[in-house]
Amino acid sequence: MIKQAIIPLAGLGTRLLPLTSVFAKELLPINGKPAIEYIIEECIEAGIKEIIFIISKKKEIIKNYFHNDKFYKDIISKKKDARIIKEYRKILRYKKMIKFVYQDKPLGTGDAVLKTKKFIKDKFFLMLLPDDLIIKKNCSRSMIKVHKKFKGSVMASLKVNKKTVSRWGIYGIKKNINKNNFIIKSVVEKPNIKQAPSNKAVIGRYILPISIFKKLKNLKPNKGGEIHITDAIQLLINDNVKFIGHNFLGKYLDCGTMNGYIKSSMEISKL
Ligand code: UTP
């Protein structure tokens, strides 16, 4: 059973500057709702009971968003506004599920994951990168089904234009299991076109085994000077740990770039 999810939120969000100079990108509204709420809802629908947020001192605004009880209580006692009461109840429900841990410096996603080590209770956990919104079909729920059926770690995969492979983590494929799932042979961070083993890219949904922590502990910074989660995954694959790539059926929205962020509101407003 996968009951815990972790969400790294301690990055700087430089691609969304100036919006992120004093604000957290994960709280930026997408069609009138903070981006992070879409991710929380995906988790809840997928049966997740506890979510661990990895934040930093610079991103405490995220914690404040969920811990603003006095503010809501004062307003509600004065206004008795049904919409505000409903919103506050929703925030309270989210708050109950969320635990906060800190990453002091943005050393990379791998380092962020390592901060959750002592809180993970089961053999596997879910990780979601909040920049990657997937709408129309719950990707986490589908991945949990794949995990149960094939008994392995699972990562979301999306076919991308060959010309753009250098922007992504790219999968090498060992063999297809069926139309939507394959065994991963390798994961290469941002390869050039010639080196890319396929045009299937890593998207920010992962079901990871707790053995990842051992690998992360000894990892050194790699491309871009960061500690990448994909490097730890490759080490596990080298040890014959089963990783399955899942071609998800939902629609992917990249909210980490300015263009993608603007488009995501338009796409969601059409739903
Ligand atoms: P990204 O590298 O895509 O986002 O990390 P970023 O660093 O926030 O933004 P840019 O690249 O400067 O525009 C993917 C996710 O991992 C988190 C980020 O907050 C983001 O949600 N992250 C990244 C961490 O929590 N810690 C890190 O050290 C790096």
PDB file of N, CA and C in Angstrom, residues 152-155 170-175 182-188 202 206-209 211-212 215 229-245:
ATOM      1  N   GLY A 152       6.869  -3.208  -8.477  1.00  0.00           N
ATOM      2  CA  GLY A 152       8.147  -2.527  -8.697  1.00  0.00           C
ATOM      3  C   GLY A 152       7.987  -1.037  -8.484  1.00  0.00           C
ATOM      4  N   SER A 153       9.062  -0.302  -8.663  1.00  0.00           N
ATOM      5  CA  SER A 153       8.994   1.156  -8.636  1.00  0.00           C
ATOM      6  C   SER A 153       8.439   1.623  -9.976  1.00  0.00           C
ATOM      7  N   VAL A 154       7.822   2.776  -9.971  1.00  0.00           N
ATOM      8  CA  VAL A 154       7.165   3.257 -11.195  1.00  0.00           C
ATOM      9  C   VAL A 154       7.495   4.737 -11.401  1.00  0.00           C
ATOM     10  N   MET A 155       7.696   5.124 -12.659  1.00  0.00           N
ATOM     11  CA  MET A 155       7.924   6.543 -12.974  1.00  0.00           C
ATOM     12  C   MET A 155       7.075   6.929 -14.173  1.00  0.00           C
ATOM     13  N   ILE A 170      15.760  11.308 -19.813  1.00  0.00           N
ATOM     14  CA  ILE A 170      15.252  10.440 -20.891  1.00  0.00           C
ATOM     15  C   ILE A 170      15.477   8.963 -20.527  1.00  0.00           C
ATOM     16  N   TYR A 171      14.455   8.146 -20.819  1.00  0.00           N
ATOM     17  CA  TYR A 171      14.536   6.726 -20.491  1.00  0.00           C
ATOM     18  C   TYR A 171      15.228   5.914 -21.580  1.00  0.00           C
ATOM     19  N   GLY A 172      16.041   4.942 -21.150  1.00  0.00           N
ATOM     20  CA  GLY A 172      16.438   3.843 -22.007  1.00  0.00           C
ATOM     21  C   GLY A 172      15.468   2.715 -21.683  1.00  0.00           C
ATOM     22  N   ILE A 173      14.970   2.019 -22.700  1.00  0.00           N
ATOM     23  CA  ILE A 173      13.927   1.015 -22.480  1.00  0.00           C
ATOM     24  C   ILE A 173      14.503  -0.391 -22.584  1.00  0.00           C
ATOM     25  N   LYS A 174      14.249  -1.200 -21.564  1.00  0.00           N
ATOM     26  CA  LYS A 174      14.735  -2.586 -21.590  1.00  0.00           C
ATOM     27  C   LYS A 174      13.763  -3.457 -22.385  1.00  0.00           C
ATOM     28  N   LYS A 175      12.480  -3.433 -21.980  1.00  0.00           N
ATOM     29  CA  LYS A 175      11.455  -4.136 -22.775  1.00  0.00           C
ATOM     30  C   LYS A 175      10.063  -3.623 -22.409  1.00  0.00           C
ATOM     31  N   PHE A 182       6.618  -0.102 -19.451  1.00  0.00           N
ATOM     32  CA  PHE A 182       7.848  -0.736 -19.925  1.00  0.00           C
ATOM     33  C   PHE A 182       8.869  -0.819 -18.788  1.00  0.00           C
ATOM     34  N   ILE A 183       9.783  -1.772 -18.918  1.00  0.00           N
ATOM     35  CA  ILE A 183      10.862  -1.884 -17.934  1.00  0.00           C
ATOM     36  C   ILE A 183      11.960  -0.893 -18.343  1.00  0.00           C
ATOM     37  N   ILE A 184      12.411  -0.109 -17.366  1.00  0.00           N
ATOM     38  CA  ILE A 184      13.414   0.923 -17.646  1.00  0.00           C
ATOM     39  C   ILE A 184      14.821   0.319 -17.575  1.00  0.00           C
ATOM     40  N   LYS A 185      15.615   0.618 -18.590  1.00  0.00           N
ATOM     41  CA  LYS A 185      17.013   0.157 -18.582  1.00  0.00           C
ATOM     42  C   LYS A 185      17.930   1.235 -17.993  1.00  0.00           C
ATOM     43  N   SER A 186      17.602   2.494 -18.332  1.00  0.00           N
ATOM     44  CA  SER A 186      18.445   3.596 -17.853  1.00  0.00           C
ATOM     45  C   SER A 186      17.659   4.906 -17.842  1.00  0.00           C
ATOM     46  N   VAL A 187      18.189   5.867 -17.095  1.00  0.00           N
ATOM     47  CA  VAL A 187      17.638   7.234 -17.120  1.00  0.00           C
ATOM     48  C   VAL A 187      18.823   8.170 -17.325  1.00  0.00           C
ATOM     49  N   VAL A 188      18.771   8.957 -18.376  1.00  0.00           N
ATOM     50  CA  VAL A 188      19.885   9.864 -18.689  1.00  0.00           C
ATOM     51  C   VAL A 188      19.385  11.300 -18.538  1.00  0.00           C
ATOM     52  N   VAL A 202      11.115  11.632 -18.490  1.00  0.00           N
ATOM     53  CA  VAL A 202      10.687  11.490 -17.091  1.00  0.00           C
ATOM     54  C   VAL A 202       9.801  12.689 -16.736  1.00  0.00           C
ATOM     55  N   TYR A 206       6.749   9.714  -9.211  1.00  0.00           N
ATOM     56  CA  TYR A 206       7.621   8.567  -8.965  1.00  0.00           C
ATOM     57  C   TYR A 206       7.083   7.744  -7.814  1.00  0.00           C
ATOM     58  N   ILE A 207       7.098   6.426  -7.956  1.00  0.00           N
ATOM     59  CA  ILE A 207       6.907   5.554  -6.793  1.00  0.00           C
ATOM     60  C   ILE A 207       8.281   4.976  -6.513  1.00  0.00           C
ATOM     61  N   LEU A 208       8.835   5.347  -5.354  1.00  0.00           N
ATOM     62  CA  LEU A 208      10.235   5.015  -5.059  1.00  0.00           C
ATOM     63  C   LEU A 208      10.330   4.029  -3.902  1.00  0.00           C
ATOM     64  N   PRO A 209      11.366   3.186  -3.906  1.00  0.00           N
ATOM     65  CA  PRO A 209      11.577   2.268  -2.787  1.00  0.00           C
ATOM     66  C   PRO A 209      12.433   2.948  -1.713  1.00  0.00           C
ATOM     67  N   SER A 211      14.962   1.914  -0.422  1.00  0.00           N
ATOM     68  CA  SER A 211      16.402   1.697  -0.664  1.00  0.00           C
ATOM     69  C   SER A 211      17.044   2.886  -1.386  1.00  0.00           C
ATOM     70  N   ILE A 212      16.225   3.804  -1.908  1.00  0.00           N
ATOM     71  CA  ILE A 212      16.764   4.998  -2.584  1.00  0.00           C
ATOM     72  C   ILE A 212      17.581   5.853  -1.595  1.00  0.00           C
ATOM     73  N   LYS A 215      21.278   5.106  -1.463  1.00  0.00           N
ATOM     74  CA  LYS A 215      21.993   5.600  -2.645  1.00  0.00           C
ATOM     75  C   LYS A 215      22.168   7.119  -2.562  1.00  0.00           C
ATOM     76  N   ILE A 229      17.751  13.119  -8.295  1.00  0.00           N
ATOM     77  CA  ILE A 229      17.083  11.875  -7.908  1.00  0.00           C
ATOM     78  C   ILE A 229      17.318  10.797  -8.978  1.00  0.00           C
ATOM     79  N   THR A 230      17.398  11.224 -10.247  1.00  0.00           N
ATOM     80  CA  THR A 230      17.581  10.243 -11.329  1.00  0.00           C
ATOM     81  C   THR A 230      18.919   9.505 -11.199  1.00  0.00           C
ATOM     82  N   ASP A 231      19.935  10.161 -10.661  1.00  0.00           N
ATOM     83  CA  ASP A 231      21.230   9.476 -10.484  1.00  0.00           C
ATOM     84  C   ASP A 231      21.095   8.335  -9.472  1.00  0.00           C
ATOM     85  N   ALA A 232      20.333   8.578  -8.397  1.00  0.00           N
ATOM     86  CA  ALA A 232      20.120   7.520  -7.394  1.00  0.00           C
ATOM     87  C   ALA A 232      19.292   6.392  -8.003  1.00  0.00           C
ATOM     88  N   ILE A 233      18.333   6.747  -8.839  1.00  0.00           N
ATOM     89  CA  ILE A 233      17.496   5.726  -9.495  1.00  0.00           C
ATOM     90  C   ILE A 233      18.367   4.856 -10.397  1.00  0.00           C
ATOM     91  N   GLN A 234      19.276   5.496 -11.141  1.00  0.00           N
ATOM     92  CA  GLN A 234      20.165   4.717 -12.027  1.00  0.00           C
ATOM     93  C   GLN A 234      21.011   3.730 -11.216  1.00  0.00           C
ATOM     94  N   LEU A 235      21.466   4.151 -10.042  1.00  0.00           N
ATOM     95  CA  LEU A 235      22.255   3.241  -9.196  1.00  0.00           C
ATOM     96  C   LEU A 235      21.425   2.030  -8.774  1.00  0.00           C
ATOM     97  N   LEU A 236      20.139   2.267  -8.467  1.00  0.00           N
ATOM     98  CA  LEU A 236      19.269   1.140  -8.095  1.00  0.00           C
ATOM     99  C   LEU A 236      19.032   0.220  -9.292  1.00  0.00           C
ATOM    100  N   ILE A 237      18.845   0.813 -10.469  1.00  0.00           N
ATOM    101  CA  ILE A 237      18.647  -0.004 -11.682  1.00  0.00           C
ATOM    102  C   ILE A 237      19.896  -0.865 -11.923  1.00  0.00           C
ATOM    103  N   ASN A 238      21.070  -0.276 -11.696  1.00  0.00           N
ATOM    104  CA  ASN A 238      22.315  -1.053 -11.841  1.00  0.00           C
ATOM    105  C   ASN A 238      22.348  -2.249 -10.894  1.00  0.00           C
ATOM    106  N   ASP A 239      21.662  -2.122  -9.748  1.00  0.00           N
ATOM    107  CA  ASP A 239      21.565  -3.237  -8.785  1.00  0.00           C
ATOM    108  C   ASP A 239      20.393  -4.173  -9.105  1.00  0.00           C
ATOM    109  N   ASN A 240      19.830  -4.033 -10.314  1.00  0.00           N
ATOM    110  CA  ASN A 240      18.687  -4.857 -10.762  1.00  0.00           C
ATOM    111  C   ASN A 240      17.381  -4.588 -10.032  1.00  0.00           C
ATOM    112  N   VAL A 241      17.222  -3.408  -9.454  1.00  0.00           N
ATOM    113  CA  VAL A 241      15.927  -3.052  -8.866  1.00  0.00           C
ATOM    114  C   VAL A 241      14.995  -2.713 -10.027  1.00  0.00           C
ATOM    115  N   LYS A 242      13.746  -3.251  -9.955  1.00  0.00           N
ATOM    116  CA  LYS A 242      12.817  -3.080 -11.076  1.00  0.00           C
ATOM    117  C   LYS A 242      12.183  -1.679 -11.075  1.00  0.00           C
ATOM    118  N   PHE A 243      12.381  -0.955 -12.167  1.00  0.00           N
ATOM    119  CA  PHE A 243      11.736   0.350 -12.370  1.00  0.00           C
ATOM    120  C   PHE A 243      10.899   0.284 -13.638  1.00  0.00           C
ATOM    121  N   ILE A 244       9.632   0.661 -13.493  1.00  0.00           N
ATOM    122  CA  ILE A 244       8.701   0.590 -14.628  1.00  0.00           C
ATOM    123  C   ILE A 244       8.369   2.004 -15.101  1.00  0.00           C
ATOM    124  N   GLY A 245       8.436   2.213 -16.405  1.00  0.00           N
ATOM    125  CA  GLY A 245       8.011   3.490 -16.983  1.00  0.00           C
ATOM    126  C   GLY A 245       6.541   3.374 -17.334  1.00  0.00           C
TER     127      GLY A 245
END
